[in-house]
Amino acid sequence: MTQTNMIDTDAVYGNVVEQLRAQHEQVRAAIYGVAETTTADSRQDAFDGLRDLLEKHEAAEESVVHPLTGSLEDGEAVAEARTEEENEAKQLLSELEELDIASVEFARTFETFAQAVLTHAQREEGEEFPLLQRRLDAAKLSTMEGQLLDAESTSTA
């Protein structure tokens, strides 16, 4: 995996929402990195990096962010919807792992997967993040960032 596809658990923004936004930008760049590859080997390397990045990121969100969102007033439906989207993306990821990286089928399925991940990130940014910012004070948002980074640094994904 290349360094650009690793979560920098030393980069601290002081706020879990800003940390997640930065990670979403990293995910977007990794998706485009896969899409822009020109050989099967480079596509495999880029895809492996993206997969590892997403596994760590999503596992940390599922253990830290979504449970707290679900406990907030008006947050249960938001957390459930984000978790459902993540499960759908995981299913597509599983399908991709079974396909020949150089096949047209991989390219088509990757396009569907990429759109699902990008849409999921947009919905988190548009629905979940504002809810967290409205309902939580700065100290809690900072504490959550530390919890998220700890979860990512200890993830075996």
PDB file of C-alpha atoms in Angstrom:
ATOM      1  CA  MET A   1       0.000   0.000   0.000  1.00  0.00           C
ATOM      2  CA  THR A   2       1.301   3.446  -0.812  1.00  0.00           C
ATOM      3  CA  GLN A   3       1.699   6.064   1.869  1.00  0.00           C
ATOM      4  CA  THR A   4      -1.020   8.221   0.313  1.00  0.00           C
ATOM      5  CA  ASN A   5      -3.577   5.518   1.033  1.00  0.00           C
ATOM      6  CA  MET A   6      -2.749   5.288   4.717  1.00  0.00           C
ATOM      7  CA  ILE A   7      -4.695   7.191   7.325  1.00  0.00           C
ATOM      8  CA  ASP A   8      -2.381   9.622   9.049  1.00  0.00           C
ATOM      9  CA  THR A   9      -3.335   9.016  12.663  1.00  0.00           C
ATOM     10  CA  ASP A  10      -0.901  11.763  13.693  1.00  0.00           C
ATOM     11  CA  ALA A  11      -2.815  14.462  11.767  1.00  0.00           C
ATOM     12  CA  VAL A  12      -5.097  16.110  14.317  1.00  0.00           C
ATOM     13  CA  TYR A  13      -7.682  18.762  13.457  1.00  0.00           C
ATOM     14  CA  GLY A  14      -9.158  19.164  16.947  1.00  0.00           C
ATOM     15  CA  ASN A  15     -12.592  18.068  15.771  1.00  0.00           C
ATOM     16  CA  VAL A  16     -13.883  14.696  14.567  1.00  0.00           C
ATOM     17  CA  VAL A  17     -15.920  16.307  11.799  1.00  0.00           C
ATOM     18  CA  GLU A  18     -12.875  18.037  10.318  1.00  0.00           C
ATOM     19  CA  GLN A  19     -10.881  14.808  10.652  1.00  0.00           C
ATOM     20  CA  LEU A  20     -13.585  12.898   8.782  1.00  0.00           C
ATOM     21  CA  ARG A  21     -13.786  15.546   6.063  1.00  0.00           C
ATOM     22  CA  ALA A  22     -10.028  15.251   5.522  1.00  0.00           C
ATOM     23  CA  GLN A  23     -10.299  11.474   5.365  1.00  0.00           C
ATOM     24  CA  HIS A  24     -13.159  11.717   2.883  1.00  0.00           C
ATOM     25  CA  GLU A  25     -10.907  13.789   0.629  1.00  0.00           C
ATOM     26  CA  GLN A  26      -8.291  11.073   0.926  1.00  0.00           C
ATOM     27  CA  VAL A  27     -10.896   8.435  -0.008  1.00  0.00           C
ATOM     28  CA  ARG A  28     -11.996  10.496  -3.005  1.00  0.00           C
ATOM     29  CA  ALA A  29      -8.393  10.798  -4.178  1.00  0.00           C
ATOM     30  CA  ALA A  30      -7.876   7.037  -3.752  1.00  0.00           C
ATOM     31  CA  ILE A  31     -11.022   6.299  -5.796  1.00  0.00           C
ATOM     32  CA  TYR A  32      -9.816   8.557  -8.578  1.00  0.00           C
ATOM     33  CA  GLY A  33      -6.409   6.909  -8.293  1.00  0.00           C
ATOM     34  CA  VAL A  34      -7.935   3.526  -9.084  1.00  0.00           C
ATOM     35  CA  ALA A  35      -9.993   4.948 -11.932  1.00  0.00           C
ATOM     36  CA  GLU A  36      -6.944   6.591 -13.514  1.00  0.00           C
ATOM     37  CA  THR A  37      -4.740   3.492 -13.588  1.00  0.00           C
ATOM     38  CA  THR A  38      -3.545   2.215 -16.942  1.00  0.00           C
ATOM     39  CA  THR A  39      -2.295  -1.304 -16.147  1.00  0.00           C
ATOM     40  CA  ALA A  40      -3.714  -4.251 -14.235  1.00  0.00           C
ATOM     41  CA  ASP A  41      -0.795  -4.150 -11.777  1.00  0.00           C
ATOM     42  CA  SER A  42      -1.196  -0.461 -11.042  1.00  0.00           C
ATOM     43  CA  ARG A  43      -4.961  -0.901 -10.730  1.00  0.00           C
ATOM     44  CA  GLN A  44      -4.473  -3.771  -8.282  1.00  0.00           C
ATOM     45  CA  ASP A  45      -2.051  -1.726  -6.164  1.00  0.00           C
ATOM     46  CA  ALA A  46      -4.376   1.286  -6.149  1.00  0.00           C
ATOM     47  CA  PHE A  47      -7.410  -0.866  -5.392  1.00  0.00           C
ATOM     48  CA  ASP A  48      -5.637  -2.648  -2.530  1.00  0.00           C
ATOM     49  CA  GLY A  49      -4.736   0.714  -1.020  1.00  0.00           C
ATOM     50  CA  LEU A  50      -8.280   2.015  -1.382  1.00  0.00           C
ATOM     51  CA  ARG A  51      -9.728  -1.134   0.138  1.00  0.00           C
ATOM     52  CA  ASP A  52      -7.399  -0.948   3.142  1.00  0.00           C
ATOM     53  CA  LEU A  53      -8.112   2.753   3.633  1.00  0.00           C
ATOM     54  CA  LEU A  54     -11.877   2.228   3.499  1.00  0.00           C
ATOM     55  CA  GLU A  55     -11.814  -0.775   5.803  1.00  0.00           C
ATOM     56  CA  LYS A  56      -9.997   1.165   8.541  1.00  0.00           C
ATOM     57  CA  HIS A  57     -12.054   4.318   8.030  1.00  0.00           C
ATOM     58  CA  GLU A  58     -15.434   2.603   7.975  1.00  0.00           C
ATOM     59  CA  ALA A  59     -14.633   0.298  10.896  1.00  0.00           C
ATOM     60  CA  ALA A  60     -13.730   3.336  12.999  1.00  0.00           C
ATOM     61  CA  GLU A  61     -16.877   5.196  11.940  1.00  0.00           C
ATOM     62  CA  GLU A  62     -18.987   2.162  12.820  1.00  0.00           C
ATOM     63  CA  SER A  63     -17.426   1.840  16.262  1.00  0.00           C
ATOM     64  CA  VAL A  64     -17.134   5.532  17.205  1.00  0.00           C
ATOM     65  CA  VAL A  65     -19.221   7.892  15.076  1.00  0.00           C
ATOM     66  CA  HIS A  66     -22.435   6.118  14.110  1.00  0.00           C
ATOM     67  CA  PRO A  67     -23.222   4.807  17.613  1.00  0.00           C
ATOM     68  CA  LEU A  68     -22.946   8.305  19.041  1.00  0.00           C
ATOM     69  CA  THR A  69     -24.990   9.753  16.191  1.00  0.00           C
ATOM     70  CA  GLY A  70     -27.655   7.128  16.845  1.00  0.00           C
ATOM     71  CA  SER A  71     -27.859   8.156  20.501  1.00  0.00           C
ATOM     72  CA  LEU A  72     -28.544  11.802  19.673  1.00  0.00           C
ATOM     73  CA  GLU A  73     -31.965  13.349  19.291  1.00  0.00           C
ATOM     74  CA  ASP A  74     -32.961  12.919  15.617  1.00  0.00           C
ATOM     75  CA  GLY A  75     -29.865  10.768  15.076  1.00  0.00           C
ATOM     76  CA  GLU A  76     -31.092   7.187  15.032  1.00  0.00           C
ATOM     77  CA  ALA A  77     -32.448   7.249  11.474  1.00  0.00           C
ATOM     78  CA  VAL A  78     -29.338   9.074  10.234  1.00  0.00           C
ATOM     79  CA  ALA A  79     -26.990   6.510  11.797  1.00  0.00           C
ATOM     80  CA  GLU A  80     -29.057   3.596  10.488  1.00  0.00           C
ATOM     81  CA  ALA A  81     -29.079   5.000   6.950  1.00  0.00           C
ATOM     82  CA  ARG A  82     -25.304   5.535   6.965  1.00  0.00           C
ATOM     83  CA  THR A  83     -24.730   2.008   8.288  1.00  0.00           C
ATOM     84  CA  GLU A  84     -26.980   0.582   5.579  1.00  0.00           C
ATOM     85  CA  GLU A  85     -25.033   2.476   2.917  1.00  0.00           C
ATOM     86  CA  GLU A  86     -21.763   1.145   4.326  1.00  0.00           C
ATOM     87  CA  ASN A  87     -23.117  -2.402   4.220  1.00  0.00           C
ATOM     88  CA  GLU A  88     -24.116  -1.975   0.576  1.00  0.00           C
ATOM     89  CA  ALA A  89     -20.630  -0.685  -0.269  1.00  0.00           C
ATOM     90  CA  LYS A  90     -19.062  -3.630   1.578  1.00  0.00           C
ATOM     91  CA  GLN A  91     -21.138  -6.002  -0.547  1.00  0.00           C
ATOM     92  CA  LEU A  92     -19.918  -4.317  -3.734  1.00  0.00           C
ATOM     93  CA  LEU A  93     -16.358  -4.418  -2.433  1.00  0.00           C
ATOM     94  CA  SER A  94     -16.709  -8.148  -1.828  1.00  0.00           C
ATOM     95  CA  GLU A  95     -17.929  -8.592  -5.408  1.00  0.00           C
ATOM     96  CA  LEU A  96     -14.980  -6.568  -6.724  1.00  0.00           C
ATOM     97  CA  GLU A  97     -12.505  -8.748  -4.857  1.00  0.00           C
ATOM     98  CA  GLU A  98     -13.798 -11.776  -6.778  1.00  0.00           C
ATOM     99  CA  LEU A  99     -13.428 -10.184 -10.224  1.00  0.00           C
ATOM    100  CA  ASP A 100     -10.473 -10.069 -12.585  1.00  0.00           C
ATOM    101  CA  ILE A 101      -8.969  -6.618 -12.000  1.00  0.00           C
ATOM    102  CA  ALA A 102      -8.433  -6.173 -15.759  1.00  0.00           C
ATOM    103  CA  SER A 103     -11.985  -7.114 -16.759  1.00  0.00           C
ATOM    104  CA  VAL A 104     -14.741  -4.896 -18.044  1.00  0.00           C
ATOM    105  CA  GLU A 105     -16.940  -6.346 -15.299  1.00  0.00           C
ATOM    106  CA  PHE A 106     -14.501  -5.047 -12.670  1.00  0.00           C
ATOM    107  CA  ALA A 107     -14.551  -1.598 -14.270  1.00  0.00           C
ATOM    108  CA  ARG A 108     -18.356  -1.485 -14.320  1.00  0.00           C
ATOM    109  CA  THR A 109     -18.708  -2.785 -10.770  1.00  0.00           C
ATOM    110  CA  PHE A 110     -16.000  -0.400  -9.579  1.00  0.00           C
ATOM    111  CA  GLU A 111     -17.928   2.505 -11.080  1.00  0.00           C
ATOM    112  CA  THR A 112     -21.025   1.459  -9.109  1.00  0.00           C
ATOM    113  CA  PHE A 113     -18.935   0.958  -5.957  1.00  0.00           C
ATOM    114  CA  ALA A 114     -17.193   4.325  -6.331  1.00  0.00           C
ATOM    115  CA  GLN A 115     -20.513   6.120  -6.777  1.00  0.00           C
ATOM    116  CA  ALA A 116     -21.924   4.394  -3.687  1.00  0.00           C
ATOM    117  CA  VAL A 117     -18.904   5.396  -1.575  1.00  0.00           C
ATOM    118  CA  LEU A 118     -18.941   8.984  -2.835  1.00  0.00           C
ATOM    119  CA  THR A 119     -22.685   9.311  -2.242  1.00  0.00           C
ATOM    120  CA  HIS A 120     -22.266   7.860   1.241  1.00  0.00           C
ATOM    121  CA  ALA A 121     -19.557  10.419   2.048  1.00  0.00           C
ATOM    122  CA  GLN A 122     -21.768  13.248   0.755  1.00  0.00           C
ATOM    123  CA  ARG A 123     -24.642  12.093   2.935  1.00  0.00           C
ATOM    124  CA  GLU A 124     -22.415  11.890   5.992  1.00  0.00           C
ATOM    125  CA  GLU A 125     -21.163  15.395   5.285  1.00  0.00           C
ATOM    126  CA  GLY A 126     -24.652  16.737   4.623  1.00  0.00           C
ATOM    127  CA  GLU A 127     -26.650  14.947   7.328  1.00  0.00           C
ATOM    128  CA  GLU A 128     -24.525  13.298   9.996  1.00  0.00           C
ATOM    129  CA  PHE A 129     -21.772  15.882  10.413  1.00  0.00           C
ATOM    130  CA  PRO A 130     -24.147  18.857  10.875  1.00  0.00           C
ATOM    131  CA  LEU A 131     -26.083  16.834  13.458  1.00  0.00           C
ATOM    132  CA  LEU A 132     -22.897  16.103  15.384  1.00  0.00           C
ATOM    133  CA  GLN A 133     -21.879  19.756  15.222  1.00  0.00           C
ATOM    134  CA  ARG A 134     -25.294  20.945  16.451  1.00  0.00           C
ATOM    135  CA  ARG A 135     -25.627  18.460  19.290  1.00  0.00           C
ATOM    136  CA  LEU A 136     -22.062  18.151  20.607  1.00  0.00           C
ATOM    137  CA  ASP A 137     -19.774  20.715  22.151  1.00  0.00           C
ATOM    138  CA  ALA A 138     -16.198  21.352  21.030  1.00  0.00           C
ATOM    139  CA  ALA A 139     -14.713  19.212  23.798  1.00  0.00           C
ATOM    140  CA  LYS A 140     -16.784  16.176  22.796  1.00  0.00           C
ATOM    141  CA  LEU A 141     -15.967  16.647  19.102  1.00  0.00           C
ATOM    142  CA  SER A 142     -12.284  16.759  20.007  1.00  0.00           C
ATOM    143  CA  THR A 143     -12.544  13.670  22.217  1.00  0.00           C
ATOM    144  CA  MET A 144     -14.324  11.823  19.418  1.00  0.00           C
ATOM    145  CA  GLU A 145     -11.500  12.669  17.032  1.00  0.00           C
ATOM    146  CA  GLY A 146      -9.065  10.981  19.393  1.00  0.00           C
ATOM    147  CA  GLN A 147     -11.323   7.949  19.679  1.00  0.00           C
ATOM    148  CA  LEU A 148     -11.652   7.728  15.896  1.00  0.00           C
ATOM    149  CA  LEU A 149      -7.899   7.944  15.371  1.00  0.00           C
ATOM    150  CA  ASP A 150      -7.275   5.360  18.093  1.00  0.00           C
ATOM    151  CA  ALA A 151      -9.749   3.005  16.436  1.00  0.00           C
ATOM    152  CA  GLU A 152      -8.065   3.494  13.049  1.00  0.00           C
ATOM    153  CA  SER A 153      -4.554   3.018  14.407  1.00  0.00           C
ATOM    154  CA  THR A 154      -5.476  -0.242  16.145  1.00  0.00           C
ATOM    155  CA  SER A 155      -7.643  -1.598  13.317  1.00  0.00           C
ATOM    156  CA  THR A 156      -6.355  -4.814  11.783  1.00  0.00           C
ATOM    157  CA  ALA A 157      -8.021  -4.050   8.457  1.00  0.00           C
TER     158      ALA A 157
END
